[in-house]
PDB file of N, CA and C in Angstrom:
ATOM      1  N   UNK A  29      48.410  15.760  31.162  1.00 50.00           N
ATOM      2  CA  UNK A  29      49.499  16.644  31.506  1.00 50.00           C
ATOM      3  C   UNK A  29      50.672  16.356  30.558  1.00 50.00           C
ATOM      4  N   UNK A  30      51.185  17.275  29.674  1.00 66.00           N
ATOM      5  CA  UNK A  30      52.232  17.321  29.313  1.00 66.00           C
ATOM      6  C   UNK A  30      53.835  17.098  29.827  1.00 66.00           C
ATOM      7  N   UNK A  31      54.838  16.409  29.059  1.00 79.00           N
ATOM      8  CA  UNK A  31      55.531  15.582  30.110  1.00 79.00           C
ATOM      9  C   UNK A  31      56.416  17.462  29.791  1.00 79.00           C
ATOM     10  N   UNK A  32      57.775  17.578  30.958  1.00 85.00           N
ATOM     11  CA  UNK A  32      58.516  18.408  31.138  1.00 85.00           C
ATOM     12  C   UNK A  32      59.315  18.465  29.670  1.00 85.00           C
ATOM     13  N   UNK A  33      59.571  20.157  29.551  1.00 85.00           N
ATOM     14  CA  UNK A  33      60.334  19.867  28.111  1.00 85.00           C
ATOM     15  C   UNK A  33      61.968  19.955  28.782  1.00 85.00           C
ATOM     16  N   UNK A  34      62.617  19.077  28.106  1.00 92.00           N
ATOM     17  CA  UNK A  34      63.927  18.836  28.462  1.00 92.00           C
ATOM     18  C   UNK A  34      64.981  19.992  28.180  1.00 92.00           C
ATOM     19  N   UNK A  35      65.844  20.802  29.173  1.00 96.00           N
ATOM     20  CA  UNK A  35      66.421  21.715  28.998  1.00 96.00           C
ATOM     21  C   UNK A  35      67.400  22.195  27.921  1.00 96.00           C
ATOM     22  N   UNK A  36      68.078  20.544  27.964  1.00 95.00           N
ATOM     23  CA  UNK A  36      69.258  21.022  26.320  1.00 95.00           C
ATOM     24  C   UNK A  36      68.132  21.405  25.010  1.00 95.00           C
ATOM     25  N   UNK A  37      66.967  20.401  25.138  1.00 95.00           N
ATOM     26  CA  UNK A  37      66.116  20.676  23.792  1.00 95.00           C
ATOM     27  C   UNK A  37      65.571  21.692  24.037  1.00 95.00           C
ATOM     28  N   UNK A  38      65.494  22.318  24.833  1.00 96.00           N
ATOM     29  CA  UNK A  38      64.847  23.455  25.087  1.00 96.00           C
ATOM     30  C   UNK A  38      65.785  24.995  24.571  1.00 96.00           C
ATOM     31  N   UNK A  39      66.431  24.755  25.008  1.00 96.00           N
ATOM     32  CA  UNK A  39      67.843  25.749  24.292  1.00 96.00           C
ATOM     33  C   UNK A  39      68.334  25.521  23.067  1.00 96.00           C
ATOM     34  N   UNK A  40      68.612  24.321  22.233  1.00 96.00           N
ATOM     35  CA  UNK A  40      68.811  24.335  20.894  1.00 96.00           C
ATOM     36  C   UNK A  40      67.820  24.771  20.039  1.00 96.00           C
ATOM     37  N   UNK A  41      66.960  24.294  20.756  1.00 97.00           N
ATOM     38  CA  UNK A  41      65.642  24.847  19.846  1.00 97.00           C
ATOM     39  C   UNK A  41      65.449  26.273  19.721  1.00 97.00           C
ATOM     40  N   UNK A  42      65.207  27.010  21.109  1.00 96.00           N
ATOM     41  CA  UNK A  42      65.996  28.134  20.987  1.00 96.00           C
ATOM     42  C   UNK A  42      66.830  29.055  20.379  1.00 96.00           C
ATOM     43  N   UNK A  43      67.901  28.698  20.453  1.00 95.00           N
ATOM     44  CA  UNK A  43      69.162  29.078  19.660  1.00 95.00           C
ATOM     45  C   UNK A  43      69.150  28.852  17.982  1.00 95.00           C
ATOM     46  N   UNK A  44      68.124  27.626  17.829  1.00 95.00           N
ATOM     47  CA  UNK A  44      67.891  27.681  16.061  1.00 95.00           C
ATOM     48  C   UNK A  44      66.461  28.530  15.481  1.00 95.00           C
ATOM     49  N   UNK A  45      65.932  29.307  16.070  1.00 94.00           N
ATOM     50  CA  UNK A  45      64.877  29.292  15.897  1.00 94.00           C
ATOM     51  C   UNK A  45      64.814  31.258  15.858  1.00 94.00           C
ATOM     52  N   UNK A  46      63.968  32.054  15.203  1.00 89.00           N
ATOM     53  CA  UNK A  46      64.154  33.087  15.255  1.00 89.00           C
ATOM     54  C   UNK A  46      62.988  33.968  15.712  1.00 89.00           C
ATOM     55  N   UNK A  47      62.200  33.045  16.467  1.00 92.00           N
ATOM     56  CA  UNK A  47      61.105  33.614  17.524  1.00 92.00           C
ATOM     57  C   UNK A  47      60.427  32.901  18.520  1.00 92.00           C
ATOM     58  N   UNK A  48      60.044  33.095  19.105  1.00 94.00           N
ATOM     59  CA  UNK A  48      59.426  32.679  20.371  1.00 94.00           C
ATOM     60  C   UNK A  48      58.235  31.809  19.865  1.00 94.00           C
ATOM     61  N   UNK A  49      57.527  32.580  18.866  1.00 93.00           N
ATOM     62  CA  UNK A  49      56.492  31.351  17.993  1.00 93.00           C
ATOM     63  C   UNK A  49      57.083  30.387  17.855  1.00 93.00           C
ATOM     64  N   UNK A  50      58.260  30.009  16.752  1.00 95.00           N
ATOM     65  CA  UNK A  50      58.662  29.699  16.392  1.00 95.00           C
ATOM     66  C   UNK A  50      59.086  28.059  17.557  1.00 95.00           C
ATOM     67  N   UNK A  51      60.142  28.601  18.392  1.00 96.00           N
ATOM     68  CA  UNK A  51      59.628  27.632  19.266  1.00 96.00           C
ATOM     69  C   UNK A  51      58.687  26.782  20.037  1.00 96.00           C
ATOM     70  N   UNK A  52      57.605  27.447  20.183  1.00 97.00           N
ATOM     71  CA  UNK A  52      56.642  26.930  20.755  1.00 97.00           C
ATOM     72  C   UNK A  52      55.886  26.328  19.549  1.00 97.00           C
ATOM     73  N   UNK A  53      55.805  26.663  18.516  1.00 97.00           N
ATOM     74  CA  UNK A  53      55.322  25.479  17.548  1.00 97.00           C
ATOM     75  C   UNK A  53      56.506  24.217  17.171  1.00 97.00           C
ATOM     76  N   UNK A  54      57.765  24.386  16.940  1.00 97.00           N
ATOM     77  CA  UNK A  54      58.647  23.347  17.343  1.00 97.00           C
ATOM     78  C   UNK A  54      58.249  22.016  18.657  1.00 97.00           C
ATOM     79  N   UNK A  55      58.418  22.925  19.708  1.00 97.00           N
ATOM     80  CA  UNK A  55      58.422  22.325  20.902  1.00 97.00           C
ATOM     81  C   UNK A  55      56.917  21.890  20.996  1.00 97.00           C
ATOM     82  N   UNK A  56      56.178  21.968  20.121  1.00 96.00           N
ATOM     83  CA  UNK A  56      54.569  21.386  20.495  1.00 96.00           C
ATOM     84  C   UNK A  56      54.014  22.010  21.847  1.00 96.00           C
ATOM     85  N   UNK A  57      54.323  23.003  22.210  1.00 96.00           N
ATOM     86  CA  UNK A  57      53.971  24.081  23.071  1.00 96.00           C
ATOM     87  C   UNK A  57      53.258  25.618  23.154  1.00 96.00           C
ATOM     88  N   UNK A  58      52.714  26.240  23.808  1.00 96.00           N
ATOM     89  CA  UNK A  58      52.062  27.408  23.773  1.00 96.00           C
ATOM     90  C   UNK A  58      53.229  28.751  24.328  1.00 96.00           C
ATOM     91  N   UNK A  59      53.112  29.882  23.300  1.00 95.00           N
ATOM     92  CA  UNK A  59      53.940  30.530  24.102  1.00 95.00           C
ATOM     93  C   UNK A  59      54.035  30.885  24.990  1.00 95.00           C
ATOM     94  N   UNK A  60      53.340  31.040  25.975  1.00 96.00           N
ATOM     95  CA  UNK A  60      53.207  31.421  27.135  1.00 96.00           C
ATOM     96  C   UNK A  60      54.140  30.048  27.967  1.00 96.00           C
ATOM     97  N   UNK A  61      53.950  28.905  27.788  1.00 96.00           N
ATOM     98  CA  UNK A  61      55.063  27.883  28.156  1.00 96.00           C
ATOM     99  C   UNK A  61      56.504  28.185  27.860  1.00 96.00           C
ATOM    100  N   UNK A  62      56.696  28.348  26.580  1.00 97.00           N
ATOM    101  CA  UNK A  62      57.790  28.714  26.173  1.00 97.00           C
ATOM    102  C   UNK A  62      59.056  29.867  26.840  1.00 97.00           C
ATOM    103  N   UNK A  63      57.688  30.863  27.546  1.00 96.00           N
ATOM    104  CA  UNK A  63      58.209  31.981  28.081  1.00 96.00           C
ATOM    105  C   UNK A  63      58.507  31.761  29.367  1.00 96.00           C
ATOM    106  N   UNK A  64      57.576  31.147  29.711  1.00 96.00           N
ATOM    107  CA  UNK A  64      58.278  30.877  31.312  1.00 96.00           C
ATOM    108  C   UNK A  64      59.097  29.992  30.908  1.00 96.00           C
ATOM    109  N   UNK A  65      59.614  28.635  30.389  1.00 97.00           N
ATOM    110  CA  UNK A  65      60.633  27.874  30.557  1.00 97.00           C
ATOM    111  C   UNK A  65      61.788  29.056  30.098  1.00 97.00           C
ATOM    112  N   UNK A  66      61.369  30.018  29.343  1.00 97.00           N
ATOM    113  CA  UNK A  66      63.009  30.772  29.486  1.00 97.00           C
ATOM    114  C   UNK A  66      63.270  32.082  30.663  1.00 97.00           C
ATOM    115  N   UNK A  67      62.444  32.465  30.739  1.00 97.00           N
ATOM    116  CA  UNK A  67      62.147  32.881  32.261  1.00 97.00           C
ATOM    117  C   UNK A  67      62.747  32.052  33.282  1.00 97.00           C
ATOM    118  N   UNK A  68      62.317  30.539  34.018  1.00 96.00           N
ATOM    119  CA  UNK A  68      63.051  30.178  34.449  1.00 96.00           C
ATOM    120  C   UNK A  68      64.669  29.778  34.855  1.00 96.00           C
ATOM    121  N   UNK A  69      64.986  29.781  33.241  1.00 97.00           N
ATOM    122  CA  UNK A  69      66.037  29.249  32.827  1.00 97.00           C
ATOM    123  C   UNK A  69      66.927  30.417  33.343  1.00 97.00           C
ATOM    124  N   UNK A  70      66.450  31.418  32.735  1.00 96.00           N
ATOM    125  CA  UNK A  70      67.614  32.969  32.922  1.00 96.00           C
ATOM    126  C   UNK A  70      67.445  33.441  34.414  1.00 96.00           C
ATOM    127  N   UNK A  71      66.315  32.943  35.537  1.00 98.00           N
ATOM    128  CA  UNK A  71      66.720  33.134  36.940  1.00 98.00           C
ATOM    129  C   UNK A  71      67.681  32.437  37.462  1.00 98.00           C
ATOM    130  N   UNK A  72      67.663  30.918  36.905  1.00 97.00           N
ATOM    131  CA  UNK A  72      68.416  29.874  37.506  1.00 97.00           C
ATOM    132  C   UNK A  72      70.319  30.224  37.142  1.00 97.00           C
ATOM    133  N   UNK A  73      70.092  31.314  36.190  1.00 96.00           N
ATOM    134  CA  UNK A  73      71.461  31.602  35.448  1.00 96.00           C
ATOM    135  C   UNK A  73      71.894  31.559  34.091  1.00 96.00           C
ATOM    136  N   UNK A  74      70.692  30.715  33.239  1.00 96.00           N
ATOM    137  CA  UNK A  74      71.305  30.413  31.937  1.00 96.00           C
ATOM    138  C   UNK A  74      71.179  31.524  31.347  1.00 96.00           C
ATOM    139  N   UNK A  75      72.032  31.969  30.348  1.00 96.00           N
ATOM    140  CA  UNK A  75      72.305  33.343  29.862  1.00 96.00           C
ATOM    141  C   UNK A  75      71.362  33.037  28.097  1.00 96.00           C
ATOM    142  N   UNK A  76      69.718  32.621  28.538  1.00 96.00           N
ATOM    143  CA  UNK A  76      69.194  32.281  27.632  1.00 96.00           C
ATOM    144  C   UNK A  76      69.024  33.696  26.508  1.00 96.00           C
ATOM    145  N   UNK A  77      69.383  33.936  25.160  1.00 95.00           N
ATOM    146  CA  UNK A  77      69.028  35.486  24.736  1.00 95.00           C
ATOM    147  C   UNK A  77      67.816  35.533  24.615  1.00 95.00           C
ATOM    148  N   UNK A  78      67.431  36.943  24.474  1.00 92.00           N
ATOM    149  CA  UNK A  78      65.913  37.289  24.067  1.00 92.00           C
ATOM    150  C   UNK A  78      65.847  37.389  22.770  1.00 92.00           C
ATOM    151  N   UNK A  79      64.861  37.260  22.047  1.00 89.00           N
ATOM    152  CA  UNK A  79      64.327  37.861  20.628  1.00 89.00           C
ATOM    153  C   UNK A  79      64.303  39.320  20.606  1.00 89.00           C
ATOM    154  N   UNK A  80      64.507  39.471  19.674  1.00 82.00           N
ATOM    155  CA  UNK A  80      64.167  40.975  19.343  1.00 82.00           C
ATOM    156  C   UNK A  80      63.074  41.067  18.699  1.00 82.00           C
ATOM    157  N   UNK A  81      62.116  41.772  18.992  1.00 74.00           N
ATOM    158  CA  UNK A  81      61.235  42.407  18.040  1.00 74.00           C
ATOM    159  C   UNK A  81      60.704  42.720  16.779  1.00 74.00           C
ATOM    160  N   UNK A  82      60.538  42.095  15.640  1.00 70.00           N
ATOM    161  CA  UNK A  82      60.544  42.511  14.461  1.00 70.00           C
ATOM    162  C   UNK A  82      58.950  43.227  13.954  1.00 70.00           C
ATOM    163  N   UNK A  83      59.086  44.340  13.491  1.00 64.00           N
ATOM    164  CA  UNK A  83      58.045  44.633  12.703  1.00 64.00           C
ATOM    165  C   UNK A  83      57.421  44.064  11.772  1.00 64.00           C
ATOM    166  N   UNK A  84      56.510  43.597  11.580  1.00 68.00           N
ATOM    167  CA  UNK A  84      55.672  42.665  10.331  1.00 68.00           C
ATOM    168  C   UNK A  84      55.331  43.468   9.572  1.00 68.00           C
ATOM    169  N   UNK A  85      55.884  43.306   8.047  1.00 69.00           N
ATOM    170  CA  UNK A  85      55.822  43.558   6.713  1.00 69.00           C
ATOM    171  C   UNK A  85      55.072  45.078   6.490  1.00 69.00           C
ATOM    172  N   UNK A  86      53.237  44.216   7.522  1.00 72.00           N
ATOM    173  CA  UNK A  86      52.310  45.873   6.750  1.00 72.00           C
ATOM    174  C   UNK A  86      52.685  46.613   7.739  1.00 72.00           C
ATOM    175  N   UNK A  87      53.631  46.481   9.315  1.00 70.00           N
ATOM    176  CA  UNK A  87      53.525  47.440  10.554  1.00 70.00           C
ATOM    177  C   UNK A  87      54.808  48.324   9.799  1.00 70.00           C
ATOM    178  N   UNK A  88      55.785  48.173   9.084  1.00 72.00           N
ATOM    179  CA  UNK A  88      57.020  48.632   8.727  1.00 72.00           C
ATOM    180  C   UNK A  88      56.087  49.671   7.967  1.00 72.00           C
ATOM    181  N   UNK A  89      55.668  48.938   6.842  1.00 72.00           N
ATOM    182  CA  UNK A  89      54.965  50.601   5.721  1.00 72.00           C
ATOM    183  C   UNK A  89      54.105  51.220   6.301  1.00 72.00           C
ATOM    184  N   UNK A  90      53.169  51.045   7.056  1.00 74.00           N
ATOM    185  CA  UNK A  90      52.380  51.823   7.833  1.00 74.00           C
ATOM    186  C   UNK A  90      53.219  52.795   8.688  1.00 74.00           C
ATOM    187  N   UNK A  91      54.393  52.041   9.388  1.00 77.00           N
ATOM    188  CA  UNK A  91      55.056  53.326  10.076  1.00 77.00           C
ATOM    189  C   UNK A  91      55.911  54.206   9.112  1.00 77.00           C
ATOM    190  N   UNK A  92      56.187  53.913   8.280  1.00 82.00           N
ATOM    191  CA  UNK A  92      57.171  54.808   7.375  1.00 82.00           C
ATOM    192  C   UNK A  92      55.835  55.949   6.324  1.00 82.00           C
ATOM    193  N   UNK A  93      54.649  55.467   6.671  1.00 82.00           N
ATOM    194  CA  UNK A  93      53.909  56.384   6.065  1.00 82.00           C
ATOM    195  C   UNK A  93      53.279  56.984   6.795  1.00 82.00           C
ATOM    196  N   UNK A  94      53.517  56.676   8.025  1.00 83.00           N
ATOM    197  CA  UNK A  94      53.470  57.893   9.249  1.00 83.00           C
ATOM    198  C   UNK A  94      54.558  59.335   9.613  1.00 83.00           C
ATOM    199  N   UNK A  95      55.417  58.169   9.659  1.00 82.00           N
ATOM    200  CA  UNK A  95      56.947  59.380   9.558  1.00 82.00           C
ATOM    201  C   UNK A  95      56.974  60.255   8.577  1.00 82.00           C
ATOM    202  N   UNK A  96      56.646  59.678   7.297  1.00 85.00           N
ATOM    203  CA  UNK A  96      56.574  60.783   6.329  1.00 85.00           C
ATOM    204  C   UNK A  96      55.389  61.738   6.008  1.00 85.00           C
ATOM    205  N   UNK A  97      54.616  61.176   6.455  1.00 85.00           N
ATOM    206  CA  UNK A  97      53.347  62.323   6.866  1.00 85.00           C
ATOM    207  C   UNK A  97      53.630  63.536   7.868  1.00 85.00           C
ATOM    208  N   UNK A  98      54.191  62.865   8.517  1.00 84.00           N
ATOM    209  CA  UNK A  98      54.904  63.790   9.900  1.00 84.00           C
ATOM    210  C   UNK A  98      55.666  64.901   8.944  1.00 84.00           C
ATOM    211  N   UNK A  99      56.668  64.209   8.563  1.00 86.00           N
ATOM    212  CA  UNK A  99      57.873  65.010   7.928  1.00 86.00           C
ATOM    213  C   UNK A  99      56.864  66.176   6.737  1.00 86.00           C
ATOM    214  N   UNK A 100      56.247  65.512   6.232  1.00 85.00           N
ATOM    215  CA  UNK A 100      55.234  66.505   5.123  1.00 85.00           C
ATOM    216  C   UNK A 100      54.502  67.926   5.752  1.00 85.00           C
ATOM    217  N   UNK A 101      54.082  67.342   7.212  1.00 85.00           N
ATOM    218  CA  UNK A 101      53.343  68.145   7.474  1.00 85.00           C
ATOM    219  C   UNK A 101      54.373  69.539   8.369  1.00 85.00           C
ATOM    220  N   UNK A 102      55.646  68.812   8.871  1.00 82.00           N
ATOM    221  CA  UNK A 102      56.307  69.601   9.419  1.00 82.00           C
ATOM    222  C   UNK A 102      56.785  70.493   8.417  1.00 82.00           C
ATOM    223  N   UNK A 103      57.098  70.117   7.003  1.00 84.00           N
ATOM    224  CA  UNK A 103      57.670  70.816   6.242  1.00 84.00           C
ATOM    225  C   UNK A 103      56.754  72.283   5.863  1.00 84.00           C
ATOM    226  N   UNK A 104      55.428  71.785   5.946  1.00 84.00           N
ATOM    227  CA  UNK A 104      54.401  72.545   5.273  1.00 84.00           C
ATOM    228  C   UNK A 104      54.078  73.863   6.175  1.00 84.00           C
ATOM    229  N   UNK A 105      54.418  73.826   7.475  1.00 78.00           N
ATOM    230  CA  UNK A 105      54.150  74.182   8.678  1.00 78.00           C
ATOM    231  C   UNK A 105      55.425  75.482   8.454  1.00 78.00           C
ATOM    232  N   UNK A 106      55.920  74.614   8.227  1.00 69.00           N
ATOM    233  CA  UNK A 106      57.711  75.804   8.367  1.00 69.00           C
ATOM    234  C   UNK A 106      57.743  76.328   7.356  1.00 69.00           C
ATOM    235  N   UNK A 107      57.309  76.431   6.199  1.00 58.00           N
ATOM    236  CA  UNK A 107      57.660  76.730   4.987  1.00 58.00           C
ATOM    237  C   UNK A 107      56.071  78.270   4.523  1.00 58.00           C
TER     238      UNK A 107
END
């Protein structure tokens, strides 16, 4: 059994870190740990932030070569 991860380290780590991976490979933890210790944290009150979302590299051009397919085909449609 893994011992409890300690709350201040649990939040700096946090706060330096720019994903939820990110922590849980820090903290020698699985994300799913990670998530509930901030889960917990933000019932108990701590005003822990969330991550935001980032698109990965090939999901960004794949969607922008969707949109513009869109846009191509709308143009072609109207025109």
């Amino acid at each position: 059994m893994s011992k409890r991860i300690d709350n201040r380290e649990f939040v700096v780590t946090w706060l330096n870190s720019e994903s939820i991976e990110e922590v849980a490979k820090a903290l020698g933890r699985s994300k799913g740990a990670v998530a509930a210790k901030a889960t917990e944290l933000r019932k108990r009150g701590v005003q822990v932030p969330k991550f935001t979302k980032k698109l990965s590299e090939t999901a960004q051009k794949l969607e922008v070569a969707q949109l513009n397919s869109l846009i191509n085909k709308h143009q072609k449609e109207g025109r």
